[in-house]
Structures are given as C-alpha cells and as structure tokens.
Amino acid sequence: MGVVPGLLIALAAGSGRPVTVDGSTLTGAELLGAAAAVAHDLSALPRSSRVAVHATPTMETVVAVVGALLAGVTVVPVPPDSGAAELRHLLGDSAPSCWVGAAPGAPSGLPRVPADPAARASYSPVEISPADTAFVLYTSGTTGPPKGVVITHGAVAHDLDALADAWGWTSADVLAHGLPLFHVHGLVLGVLGPLRLGSGLVHTGRPTPEAYADAARAGATMFFGVPTVWSRLAESPASAAALRDARLLVSGSAALPVPVFRRIRELTGHEVVERYGMTESLITVATRADGRREAGWVGVPVTGIETRLRDDLGAPVPRDGESVGQLEVRGPTLFTGYLDRPDATAEAWTDDGWFRTGDVACIAADGRHRIVGRASVDLIKSGGYRIGAGEIESCLLGHPAVAECAVVGVADADLGQRIVAHVVLRSPATDETALAGELTSYVGAELSAHKRPREVRFTDALPRNEMGKVRKSQLA
C-alpha cells in the first residue's frame, strides 16, 4: 500500500474527526465515503493526469481535493476570483483532464466529475509513491504569469509531520480558520493537516472576528490566520476574548505587526506564533509552541530543513540577528520544479543544491529567523547601506498615528535608492507635513538615521492580494 494512507492517515484509517466547512459538517467516515466516490469516478484516468478544482470555501472543494488525492491524480486548485485571462492561463498551462466539483461560470470545454458531499462509496487504497505529484499550486505571478509549482505527496507528508512536532498538534485539537482553499496555508496546512493528524476542522467560511469567536466557543483549540485576520480581532475585544481558552494561535503569509501581537496578547492571553514558508517550499521555519515568541520573528527550521544566508556575491552572512542576507533553504519539503519551466526551475537553485527563496532575512545566534521581505522590493540599498523594509515598517507601526504602512525603495540619483513610506493613518491628520516629519524623526531615533524615510506618502489604503500581502510592485 502506498503513501496515501500515510498522507491522509487518520482519514484513511477511519479515525478522522468531524470536518465543518461554512456550516456544513461531515464525520470522518462520511468525508471518506464522499471522497471515495470521487476517487472511483477518477479511477479511469491515467495516473499522470491533472484535475482542476474550483477552490471555493465549501465542503464540495474538500471532497473534490481529497477524492483526487485518494485516486492518485494531481490536484490543480483554481482560485475562485480568477479573472478570464488568469483562468485561461491556469487551464492552458496545467492542461487538466476535467473539473472535479463545480466549475466556474466561464465555459472551458472540460468535462466535469461531481464531488457530492452526500455521495458514498467504499474506500479502496491505491499505490502512490512519496515522489508522486500531489499538487500543482500556482504562484501569485508578481513577476509574470503565474508559474505552476509541483509538490509531491512526500513533501506534504513531511511538512505536516514537522509542524505537528513544532506545534504539539495532535488528534485532540480542533483547528479553526477561514482562509482560502487554493494555497498552502488554507488548503495544505488547514485541511490536509487535520485529515492527516486526526484533529477536527472548522472552516468558518469567512475569517471574521465573530466567526472565530463562535469557533472558540464551540471548542476550537488552534487558530490559523494572516495578519489582517489578527488585526481585525485586535480591534474586536469581545471576539478576541473568546479565544482565551484556545491552545495555539498561528499567523503566517506576512509579518505580524508588533502592535497587533501585543494587543492580541492583552486580549487573549496568548502570544501568536509565526511561521515562514513559500509555495515552493511549504513551511520551512516555525516558532515552536514551546519556543520563544517574539513579534516579527518566525522561529527556527522545522525538522529536516536547513537554512543559510548569502550576500550578493554568494558569501556567508553572519548569524548575529542583525546582518541581512538572501535566504536559501533545502530539505524534503521542497518542490520538484516549475511545471514545464526548466529555465525557471534551474534559476531557482544554487549550484550546490539550495533553493533561492528570493527573500531576505536575518538569523539570530539561537537559530531564530526574522524575514525582512522580498529581495526584489524589501531589500533597499541606500547610501551604501543594505536596509530591510520590514524593520522600518515594524518601527512605524509602533507610532500611535499609524494603522498600516509599506516601505519601498525608489530610484534616487544620489542615494541609489531612497526610502519611501506609504502610510495609512488611524485618523486624518490636521497637518500631514508636520506628521510626516514626526514619523521620519521617530524612525531615525528608534532605529538609525540612515534608516529613516526620505519621503512619507499618506494613503487611504494599501494594495493587497487575497492573502493580505501588500503589492509593493504597485507602490514602487
């Protein structure tokens, strides 16, 4: 018997706990039966086939994904908000054999295999190797059309086990979140994690403070969120207080602002743990449940993962908690390549076998990591200094007038790049010019003079993607 029972071991063994998605609940046995019906319908496909899943936050999506994995075919999650051009690209690039579950309204010419939560069939395991592909997950496409990231069953299984170790995650837990089901955070961790480990799952449909509070009152012990979710909870004291009985709060996909970390601690009694990963690597670094928690620090490498920092010339960067370098990782959770893109795959790896994340970070002597941001937009080279945008952003968020901010480097004939801060205020300023000067001085005093913004631009909102990450390319 292959790795599928190893990937979804609790579900396959009949020991999975109930799964609730946006108010619809299936027991573990019912979910296995519904997914087995999908697997039966897909059994005639060649094992190399890919299938598309319109990944709405519904039970139908869970049944479709699990059924395809049980059948041993590759899942291509399609974001439900994909525009016409993006949808054409994803389908043309991945060439799926069919849709599993509901298809989007735009005609694609592909047949559809139903994923009915009410259907039932007997589960018949199939042979699947850890090296077989489980997913093709598409990147955000910030530097061109989205690329398909090929992820194996073995990579997913190893990552979930490593996170179970880091977070003390067991079948006694009930995970709650309202994250999208087409990426690593919401789908791989947030759905397959419970199905592998036997914990319960409550997907709230939308990640509202009220929905998280309801899940907590119903017995959820773990909560996943992105910084936007935690920020909204920080502004909803009554809802946040309901999470006091939880065991663990986890944040990812972007840095958690220091004021939000402190406010959540004040309201819930919990210090949020952060973690770091990419579509290409899954989660490689995580703050352990029994480890030191500090806002802005994402923890230590999970089991089996190695990390290192390199400068622009490939030389090692000191692990002193201050020096910034480009982060490289290696280990069993890494992707096997970009779908049909050998050129991009080759560029992503060093000659000695490390994956270039494209992120810049610093590593403390005790192994804890702090992610500064993307090398392309968050590493600012100004006046001969290498400056991390994230450090300045964290500082600005400590000022009482600042609600949100994003720092970018803009080409400058004298400095190379000048630091520009885009700031969303908590309330309108009576004198923006004076406030801009105050914020500049604040950063200079808190950090150092060369890290202060040369320009502060006030805005009503920052451009963000579906995960809450700021689209800095639109600012720069």
Short mmCIF file of C-alpha atoms in Angstrom, two decimals:
data_model
loop_
_atom_site.label_atom_id
_atom_site.label_comp_id
_atom_site.label_asym_id
_atom_site.label_seq_id
_atom_site.Cartn_x
_atom_site.Cartn_y
_atom_site.Cartn_z
CA MET A 1 0.00 0.00 0.00
CA GLY A 2 1.36 3.41 -0.99
CA VAL A 3 1.68 6.77 0.65
CA VAL A 4 -1.93 7.97 0.51
CA PRO A 5 -2.80 6.34 3.84
CA GLY A 6 0.45 7.96 5.03
CA LEU A 7 -0.61 11.37 3.74
CA LEU A 8 -4.21 11.28 4.97
CA ILE A 9 -3.55 8.64 7.57
CA ALA A 10 -6.28 9.47 10.09
CA LEU A 11 -8.97 9.86 7.43
CA ALA A 12 -7.96 6.64 5.66
CA ALA A 13 -7.92 4.74 8.95
CA GLY A 14 -11.43 5.90 9.77
CA SER A 15 -10.24 7.84 12.81
CA GLY A 16 -10.75 11.34 11.45
CA ARG A 17 -12.83 13.75 13.49
CA PRO A 18 -15.70 15.83 12.07
CA VAL A 19 -14.98 18.45 9.43
CA THR A 20 -17.11 21.58 9.17
CA VAL A 21 -16.88 23.99 6.25
CA ASP A 22 -19.01 27.13 6.32
CA GLY A 23 -21.70 25.43 8.41
CA SER A 24 -21.74 22.07 6.59
CA THR A 25 -20.44 19.13 8.66
CA LEU A 26 -19.30 15.61 7.74
CA THR A 27 -17.95 12.98 10.09
CA GLY A 28 -14.63 11.46 9.16
CA ALA A 29 -16.37 8.36 7.83
CA GLU A 30 -18.81 10.43 5.77
CA LEU A 31 -16.00 12.52 4.27
CA LEU A 32 -14.03 9.39 3.39
CA GLY A 33 -17.10 7.90 1.73
CA ALA A 34 -17.81 11.04 -0.31
CA ALA A 35 -14.14 11.36 -1.34
CA ALA A 36 -14.01 7.65 -2.24
CA ALA A 37 -16.92 8.21 -4.64
CA VAL A 38 -14.88 10.91 -6.38
CA ALA A 39 -11.83 8.65 -6.46
CA HIS A 40 -13.92 5.90 -8.07
CA ASP A 41 -15.10 8.27 -10.79
CA LEU A 42 -11.49 9.33 -11.47
CA SER A 43 -10.06 5.81 -11.46
CA ALA A 44 -10.18 5.53 -15.27
CA LEU A 45 -7.82 8.50 -15.71
CA PRO A 46 -4.12 7.85 -16.25
CA ARG A 47 -2.20 8.34 -13.03
CA SER A 48 -0.27 11.22 -14.62
CA SER A 49 -3.49 13.19 -15.07
CA ARG A 50 -4.16 16.58 -13.54
CA VAL A 51 -7.62 17.71 -12.45
CA ALA A 52 -8.85 21.23 -11.75
CA VAL A 53 -10.75 22.13 -8.58
CA HIS A 54 -12.62 25.43 -8.35
CA ALA A 55 -11.42 26.06 -4.81
CA THR A 56 -14.31 27.86 -3.16
CA PRO A 57 -14.52 27.69 0.67
CA THR A 58 -17.06 24.85 0.58
CA MET A 59 -17.36 21.21 1.57
CA GLU A 60 -17.53 20.38 -2.14
CA THR A 61 -13.96 21.65 -2.54
CA VAL A 62 -12.73 19.49 0.35
CA VAL A 63 -14.43 16.41 -1.09
CA ALA A 64 -13.02 17.14 -4.56
CA VAL A 65 -9.43 17.63 -3.36
CA VAL A 66 -9.43 14.62 -1.04
CA GLY A 67 -11.06 12.41 -3.67
CA ALA A 68 -8.47 13.34 -6.28
CA LEU A 69 -5.62 12.67 -3.84
CA LEU A 70 -7.11 9.27 -2.97
CA ALA A 71 -7.25 8.49 -6.69
CA GLY A 72 -3.59 9.40 -7.10
CA VAL A 73 -4.13 12.16 -9.66
CA THR A 74 -2.70 15.67 -9.36
CA VAL A 75 -4.85 18.49 -7.97
CA VAL A 76 -4.73 21.96 -9.54
CA PRO A 77 -6.60 24.34 -7.19
CA VAL A 78 -8.08 27.28 -9.10
CA PRO A 79 -8.71 30.50 -7.15
CA PRO A 80 -12.42 31.35 -7.32
CA ASP A 81 -11.66 35.01 -8.02
CA SER A 82 -9.56 34.23 -11.11
CA GLY A 83 -10.28 36.62 -13.96
CA ALA A 84 -10.81 35.40 -17.50
CA ALA A 85 -7.17 35.83 -18.55
CA GLU A 86 -5.79 34.15 -15.41
CA LEU A 87 -8.23 31.26 -15.76
CA ARG A 88 -7.20 30.73 -19.38
CA HIS A 89 -3.55 30.73 -18.31
CA LEU A 90 -4.01 28.26 -15.45
CA LEU A 91 -6.03 25.82 -17.54
CA GLY A 92 -3.80 26.18 -20.58
CA ASP A 93 -0.62 25.73 -18.56
CA SER A 94 -1.75 22.80 -16.40
CA ALA A 95 -3.87 21.06 -19.07
CA PRO A 96 -6.28 19.33 -16.64
CA SER A 97 -8.35 16.38 -17.81
CA CYS A 98 -11.50 17.61 -16.09
CA TRP A 99 -13.03 19.71 -13.37
CA VAL A 100 -13.80 17.94 -10.12
CA GLY A 101 -16.78 19.53 -8.43
CA ALA A 102 -18.33 22.79 -9.54
CA ALA A 103 -16.75 24.63 -12.45
CA PRO A 104 -16.61 28.42 -12.80
CA GLY A 105 -19.21 30.11 -14.97
CA ALA A 106 -16.90 30.76 -17.92
CA PRO A 107 -17.02 27.82 -20.37
CA SER A 108 -13.77 25.84 -20.56
CA GLY A 109 -14.79 22.84 -22.63
CA LEU A 110 -13.63 20.44 -19.90
CA PRO A 111 -15.82 17.61 -18.64
CA ARG A 112 -16.92 17.71 -15.00
CA VAL A 113 -16.75 14.97 -12.39
CA PRO A 114 -19.16 15.60 -9.48
CA ALA A 115 -17.94 15.99 -5.90
CA ASP A 116 -21.10 15.42 -3.92
CA PRO A 117 -20.73 15.59 -0.11
CA ALA A 118 -23.78 13.31 0.15
CA ALA A 119 -22.31 10.55 -2.06
CA ARG A 120 -20.83 7.42 -0.50
CA ALA A 121 -18.52 4.68 -1.76
CA SER A 122 -16.09 2.21 -0.24
CA TYR A 123 -12.51 3.39 0.07
CA SER A 124 -10.07 1.30 -1.98
CA PRO A 125 -6.42 2.36 -1.43
CA VAL A 126 -4.18 2.74 -4.48
CA GLU A 127 -0.41 2.57 -4.70
CA ILE A 128 1.15 6.03 -4.53
CA SER A 129 4.82 6.83 -4.11
CA PRO A 130 6.09 9.72 -1.97
CA ALA A 131 7.65 11.03 -5.19
CA ASP A 132 4.27 11.20 -6.98
CA THR A 133 2.84 14.66 -7.55
CA ALA A 134 0.01 15.74 -5.26
CA PHE A 135 -0.49 19.36 -6.33
CA VAL A 136 0.36 21.93 -8.93
CA LEU A 137 -0.06 25.18 -7.00
CA TYR A 138 0.21 28.46 -8.87
CA THR A 139 2.30 31.36 -7.63
CA SER A 140 0.94 34.88 -7.40
CA GLY A 141 2.57 35.88 -10.68
CA THR A 142 4.13 39.13 -9.42
CA THR A 143 6.95 38.85 -11.98
CA GLY A 144 4.94 37.49 -14.90
CA PRO A 145 2.24 34.89 -15.48
CA PRO A 146 1.76 32.55 -12.51
CA LYS A 147 4.05 29.50 -12.53
CA GLY A 148 2.86 26.02 -11.59
CA VAL A 149 4.72 24.70 -8.53
CA VAL A 150 4.95 20.90 -8.47
CA ILE A 151 4.53 19.47 -4.93
CA THR A 152 4.82 15.77 -4.08
CA HIS A 153 2.90 13.60 -1.62
CA GLY A 154 6.12 13.07 0.32
CA ALA A 155 6.79 16.79 0.67
CA VAL A 156 3.30 17.40 2.07
CA ALA A 157 3.50 14.47 4.47
CA HIS A 158 6.90 15.53 5.80
CA ASP A 159 5.82 19.14 6.28
CA LEU A 160 2.66 18.27 8.18
CA ASP A 161 4.58 15.94 10.48
CA ALA A 162 7.21 18.61 11.09
CA LEU A 163 4.53 21.15 12.01
CA ALA A 164 2.79 18.64 14.27
CA ASP A 165 6.10 18.32 16.11
CA ALA A 166 6.68 22.08 16.25
CA TRP A 167 3.20 22.97 17.43
CA GLY A 168 2.30 19.91 19.52
CA TRP A 169 -0.56 19.36 17.06
CA THR A 170 -2.48 16.15 17.80
CA SER A 171 -5.83 14.46 17.28
CA ALA A 172 -7.02 16.17 20.46
CA ASP A 173 -7.01 19.54 18.68
CA VAL A 174 -9.72 21.23 16.67
CA LEU A 175 -8.32 23.64 14.07
CA ALA A 176 -10.36 26.70 13.09
CA HIS A 177 -9.67 29.14 10.26
CA GLY A 178 -11.36 30.93 7.38
CA LEU A 179 -8.51 31.01 4.88
CA PRO A 180 -8.85 30.44 1.12
CA LEU A 181 -8.60 26.84 -0.04
CA PHE A 182 -6.30 27.27 -3.03
CA HIS A 183 -2.89 27.71 -1.42
CA VAL A 184 -0.54 26.17 1.13
CA HIS A 185 -1.84 27.93 4.24
CA GLY A 186 -5.55 27.26 3.94
CA LEU A 187 -5.58 24.03 1.94
CA VAL A 188 -2.41 22.04 2.64
CA LEU A 189 -1.98 23.03 6.28
CA GLY A 190 -5.55 23.98 7.04
CA VAL A 191 -7.36 20.98 5.51
CA LEU A 192 -4.87 18.17 4.91
CA GLY A 193 -3.26 18.74 8.31
CA PRO A 194 -6.39 17.74 10.24
CA LEU A 195 -7.06 14.85 7.86
CA ARG A 196 -3.55 13.50 8.40
CA LEU A 197 -3.35 14.05 12.14
CA GLY A 198 -6.95 13.26 13.07
CA SER A 199 -7.77 16.65 14.53
CA GLY A 200 -11.12 18.30 13.97
CA LEU A 201 -11.57 21.13 11.48
CA VAL A 202 -13.89 24.13 11.48
CA HIS A 203 -13.58 26.28 8.37
CA THR A 204 -15.51 29.44 9.11
CA GLY A 205 -16.22 30.39 5.51
CA ARG A 206 -15.02 33.92 6.12
CA PRO A 207 -12.30 34.80 8.65
CA THR A 208 -14.33 37.31 10.64
CA PRO A 209 -13.76 38.02 14.35
CA GLU A 210 -17.30 36.86 15.09
CA ALA A 211 -16.78 33.56 13.25
CA TYR A 212 -13.52 32.89 15.08
CA ALA A 213 -15.19 33.65 18.40
CA ASP A 214 -18.03 31.24 17.59
CA ALA A 215 -15.49 28.53 16.72
CA ALA A 216 -13.69 29.13 20.00
CA ARG A 217 -16.90 28.85 21.98
CA ALA A 218 -17.60 25.56 20.17
CA GLY A 219 -14.28 24.13 21.35
CA ALA A 220 -11.65 25.01 18.73
CA THR A 221 -8.13 24.81 20.18
CA MET A 222 -5.94 26.06 17.28
CA PHE A 223 -6.50 29.04 15.03
CA PHE A 224 -4.78 29.96 11.75
CA GLY A 225 -4.84 33.50 10.40
CA VAL A 226 -2.98 36.04 8.32
CA PRO A 227 -2.06 39.42 9.85
CA THR A 228 -5.25 41.02 8.53
CA VAL A 229 -7.32 38.46 10.47
CA TRP A 230 -5.40 39.09 13.70
CA SER A 231 -5.58 42.85 13.18
CA ARG A 232 -9.36 42.67 12.92
CA LEU A 233 -9.54 40.51 16.03
CA ALA A 234 -7.35 43.04 17.85
CA GLU A 235 -9.99 45.65 17.07
CA SER A 236 -12.81 43.39 18.34
CA PRO A 237 -12.12 42.84 22.05
CA ALA A 238 -15.22 40.77 22.75
CA SER A 239 -14.48 38.35 19.93
CA ALA A 240 -10.79 38.15 20.79
CA ALA A 241 -11.55 37.39 24.43
CA ALA A 242 -13.39 34.25 23.33
CA LEU A 243 -10.04 32.80 22.19
CA ARG A 244 -8.60 32.73 25.72
CA ASP A 245 -9.29 29.00 26.08
CA ALA A 246 -7.50 28.16 22.81
CA ARG A 247 -4.20 26.29 22.86
CA LEU A 248 -2.36 27.98 19.96
CA LEU A 249 -2.77 30.96 17.65
CA VAL A 250 -0.74 30.87 14.42
CA SER A 251 -0.02 33.68 11.97
CA GLY A 252 1.62 33.48 8.57
CA SER A 253 1.84 34.71 4.96
CA ALA A 254 3.19 38.11 6.06
CA ALA A 255 4.84 39.67 9.10
CA LEU A 256 2.58 40.25 12.11
CA PRO A 257 2.84 43.90 13.21
CA VAL A 258 4.20 44.38 16.73
CA PRO A 259 1.15 46.37 17.96
CA VAL A 260 -1.17 43.58 16.79
CA PHE A 261 0.97 40.94 18.54
CA ARG A 262 0.81 42.93 21.78
CA ARG A 263 -2.90 43.67 21.54
CA ILE A 264 -3.78 40.01 20.87
CA ARG A 265 -1.67 39.04 23.87
CA GLU A 266 -3.53 41.56 26.00
CA LEU A 267 -6.98 40.41 24.84
CA THR A 268 -6.47 36.64 24.66
CA GLY A 269 -3.56 35.88 26.98
CA HIS A 270 -1.78 34.25 24.02
CA GLU A 271 1.36 35.23 22.16
CA VAL A 272 0.79 34.41 18.50
CA VAL A 273 3.34 32.06 16.92
CA GLU A 274 4.58 32.96 13.46
CA ARG A 275 5.92 30.74 10.71
CA TYR A 276 7.51 31.16 7.29
CA GLY A 277 7.25 29.34 4.00
CA MET A 278 6.54 29.61 0.31
CA THR A 279 4.50 27.74 -2.24
CA GLU A 280 7.78 26.24 -3.48
CA SER A 281 8.99 25.11 -0.07
CA LEU A 282 5.86 24.66 2.05
CA ILE A 283 6.55 25.73 5.67
CA THR A 284 10.25 25.63 6.44
CA VAL A 285 10.58 27.77 9.58
CA ALA A 286 8.18 27.96 12.53
CA THR A 287 8.03 29.26 16.06
CA ARG A 288 7.61 26.22 18.27
CA ALA A 289 4.76 26.00 20.74
CA ASP A 290 7.38 25.52 23.45
CA GLY A 291 9.76 28.12 21.98
CA ARG A 292 10.44 31.82 22.37
CA ARG A 293 7.78 34.03 20.80
CA GLU A 294 8.62 37.50 19.60
CA ALA A 295 6.75 39.62 17.06
CA GLY A 296 8.48 39.69 13.71
CA TRP A 297 10.48 36.50 14.36
CA VAL A 298 9.21 33.39 12.58
CA GLY A 299 11.06 30.74 14.56
CA VAL A 300 13.55 28.01 13.73
CA PRO A 301 13.82 25.47 10.88
CA VAL A 302 11.34 22.61 11.17
CA THR A 303 12.59 19.03 11.27
CA GLY A 304 14.65 18.15 8.20
CA ILE A 305 15.10 21.73 6.95
CA GLU A 306 18.38 23.63 6.69
CA THR A 307 18.71 27.37 6.07
CA ARG A 308 21.55 29.75 5.24
CA LEU A 309 22.12 33.40 4.39
CA ARG A 310 24.23 34.63 1.47
CA ASP A 311 25.21 38.09 0.28
CA ASP A 312 25.09 39.31 -3.32
CA LEU A 313 28.40 37.57 -4.08
CA GLY A 314 27.36 34.27 -2.52
CA ALA A 315 29.45 34.70 0.63
CA PRO A 316 28.05 33.62 4.04
CA VAL A 317 26.28 36.26 6.16
CA PRO A 318 26.82 36.19 9.94
CA ARG A 319 24.09 34.76 12.15
CA ASP A 320 24.09 37.70 14.54
CA GLY A 321 20.43 38.72 14.45
CA GLU A 322 21.27 41.94 12.61
CA SER A 323 23.09 41.17 9.35
CA VAL A 324 20.73 40.82 6.39
CA GLY A 325 21.23 38.29 3.62
CA GLN A 326 19.36 36.34 0.99
CA LEU A 327 17.70 33.28 2.48
CA GLU A 328 18.33 29.86 0.97
CA VAL A 329 16.79 26.58 2.15
CA ARG A 330 17.00 22.87 1.45
CA GLY A 331 15.16 19.82 2.71
CA PRO A 332 12.40 17.29 1.97
CA THR A 333 9.52 19.78 1.77
CA LEU A 334 10.86 21.49 -1.37
CA PHE A 335 9.07 21.43 -4.72
CA THR A 336 10.39 19.40 -7.62
CA GLY A 337 10.24 22.26 -10.11
CA TYR A 338 8.03 24.65 -12.02
CA LEU A 339 5.65 22.89 -14.40
CA ASP A 340 7.18 22.79 -17.90
CA ARG A 341 9.59 25.60 -16.95
CA PRO A 342 13.07 24.06 -16.77
CA ASP A 343 14.63 27.50 -17.21
CA ALA A 344 12.85 28.98 -14.19
CA THR A 345 13.48 25.80 -12.19
CA ALA A 346 17.22 25.95 -12.85
CA GLU A 347 17.39 29.64 -11.87
CA ALA A 348 15.72 28.88 -8.53
CA TRP A 349 18.53 26.57 -7.32
CA THR A 350 22.15 27.18 -6.46
CA ASP A 351 24.90 25.01 -7.93
CA ASP A 352 25.25 23.20 -4.61
CA GLY A 353 21.56 22.36 -4.23
CA TRP A 354 19.95 25.14 -2.18
CA PHE A 355 16.67 26.81 -3.13
CA ARG A 356 16.85 30.57 -3.56
CA THR A 357 13.76 31.83 -1.77
CA GLY A 358 14.10 35.40 -3.06
CA ASP A 359 13.53 36.60 0.50
CA VAL A 360 15.96 38.49 2.67
CA ALA A 361 16.30 37.67 6.36
CA CYS A 362 18.50 37.74 9.39
CA ILE A 363 19.21 34.80 11.69
CA ALA A 364 20.00 35.11 15.39
CA ALA A 365 22.68 33.11 17.14
CA ASP A 366 19.99 30.86 18.65
CA GLY A 367 18.66 29.98 15.18
CA ARG A 368 15.57 32.18 15.16
CA HIS A 369 14.74 33.83 11.82
CA ARG A 370 13.35 37.26 11.01
CA ILE A 371 12.14 37.80 7.46
CA VAL A 372 12.90 41.26 6.12
CA GLY A 373 10.93 40.75 2.92
CA ARG A 374 11.43 40.08 -0.76
CA ALA A 375 14.88 40.78 -2.15
CA SER A 376 13.28 42.47 -5.15
CA VAL A 377 11.29 45.07 -3.18
CA ASP A 378 12.19 44.85 0.51
CA LEU A 379 15.98 44.98 0.41
CA ILE A 380 16.75 48.67 -0.01
CA LYS A 381 20.27 49.76 -0.92
CA SER A 382 20.53 53.39 0.10
CA GLY A 383 23.70 55.44 0.54
CA GLY A 384 25.84 52.31 0.72
CA TYR A 385 23.64 50.65 3.37
CA ARG A 386 21.61 47.45 2.99
CA ILE A 387 18.30 48.17 4.74
CA GLY A 388 15.35 45.87 5.36
CA ALA A 389 11.97 47.45 4.67
CA GLY A 390 10.32 45.22 7.27
CA GLU A 391 12.33 46.69 10.11
CA ILE A 392 11.21 50.20 9.21
CA GLU A 393 7.60 49.07 8.82
CA SER A 394 7.61 47.45 12.26
CA CYS A 395 9.00 50.65 13.72
CA LEU A 396 6.40 52.87 12.06
CA LEU A 397 3.59 50.61 13.28
CA GLY A 398 4.71 51.39 16.80
CA HIS A 399 3.70 55.05 16.30
CA PRO A 400 0.17 55.70 17.59
CA ALA A 401 -0.88 57.55 14.42
CA VAL A 402 -0.05 54.69 12.04
CA ALA A 403 -2.61 51.99 11.22
CA GLU A 404 -0.81 50.39 8.26
CA CYS A 405 2.33 51.08 6.28
CA ALA A 406 4.53 49.79 3.49
CA VAL A 407 8.11 50.86 2.85
CA VAL A 408 9.76 50.69 -0.57
CA GLY A 409 12.95 51.85 -2.21
CA VAL A 410 12.63 54.31 -5.07
CA ALA A 411 15.44 55.05 -7.54
CA ASP A 412 17.49 58.06 -6.48
CA ALA A 413 20.39 59.63 -8.39
CA ASP A 414 22.29 60.44 -5.20
CA LEU A 415 21.49 57.57 -2.81
CA GLY A 416 20.87 54.77 -5.29
CA GLN A 417 17.52 54.24 -3.63
CA ARG A 418 15.66 56.48 -1.24
CA ILE A 419 13.34 55.11 1.41
CA VAL A 420 9.68 55.95 0.86
CA ALA A 421 7.00 55.09 3.41
CA HIS A 422 3.35 54.71 2.37
CA VAL A 423 1.23 55.23 5.47
CA VAL A 424 -2.42 54.68 6.34
CA LEU A 425 -3.40 56.76 9.36
CA ARG A 426 -5.74 55.76 12.17
CA SER A 427 -7.47 59.13 11.83
CA PRO A 428 -6.97 62.11 9.49
CA ALA A 429 -4.06 64.38 10.35
CA THR A 430 -4.60 68.09 10.81
CA ASP A 431 -1.14 68.77 9.39
CA GLU A 432 0.24 65.97 7.20
CA THR A 433 3.51 67.78 6.56
CA ALA A 434 4.23 68.04 10.27
CA LEU A 435 3.23 64.42 10.85
CA ALA A 436 5.49 63.25 8.03
CA GLY A 437 8.40 64.99 9.70
CA GLU A 438 7.47 63.47 13.04
CA LEU A 439 7.38 59.94 11.57
CA THR A 440 10.73 60.45 9.87
CA SER A 441 12.31 61.60 13.11
CA TYR A 442 10.64 58.76 15.01
CA VAL A 443 12.27 56.12 12.79
CA GLY A 444 15.63 57.88 12.93
CA ALA A 445 15.51 57.91 16.74
CA GLU A 446 14.24 54.36 17.15
CA LEU A 447 16.49 52.75 14.55
CA SER A 448 19.22 54.89 12.99
CA ALA A 449 19.49 57.95 10.82
CA HIS A 450 20.20 56.09 7.58
CA LYS A 451 17.00 54.04 8.00
CA ARG A 452 14.64 56.99 8.23
CA PRO A 453 12.22 57.55 5.33
CA ARG A 454 13.22 60.31 2.96
CA GLU A 455 9.58 60.67 1.98
CA VAL A 456 6.25 59.82 3.64
CA ARG A 457 3.19 59.42 1.45
CA PHE A 458 -0.22 59.20 3.10
CA THR A 459 -2.88 56.99 1.52
CA ASP A 460 -6.35 55.69 2.36
CA ALA A 461 -5.44 52.04 1.69
CA LEU A 462 -2.57 49.81 0.59
CA PRO A 463 -2.95 47.50 -2.42
CA ARG A 464 -3.13 43.90 -1.20
CA ASN A 465 -3.57 40.44 -2.69
CA GLU A 466 -6.05 37.80 -1.50
CA MET A 467 -3.68 36.74 1.30
CA GLY A 468 -3.37 40.24 2.69
CA LYS A 469 0.15 40.81 1.37
CA VAL A 470 0.90 44.31 0.16
CA ARG A 471 1.54 44.50 -3.58
CA LYS A 472 4.67 46.60 -3.33
CA SER A 473 5.31 46.48 -7.04
CA GLN A 474 2.30 48.80 -7.39
CA LEU A 475 3.84 51.21 -4.88
CA ALA A 476 7.39 51.15 -6.22
#
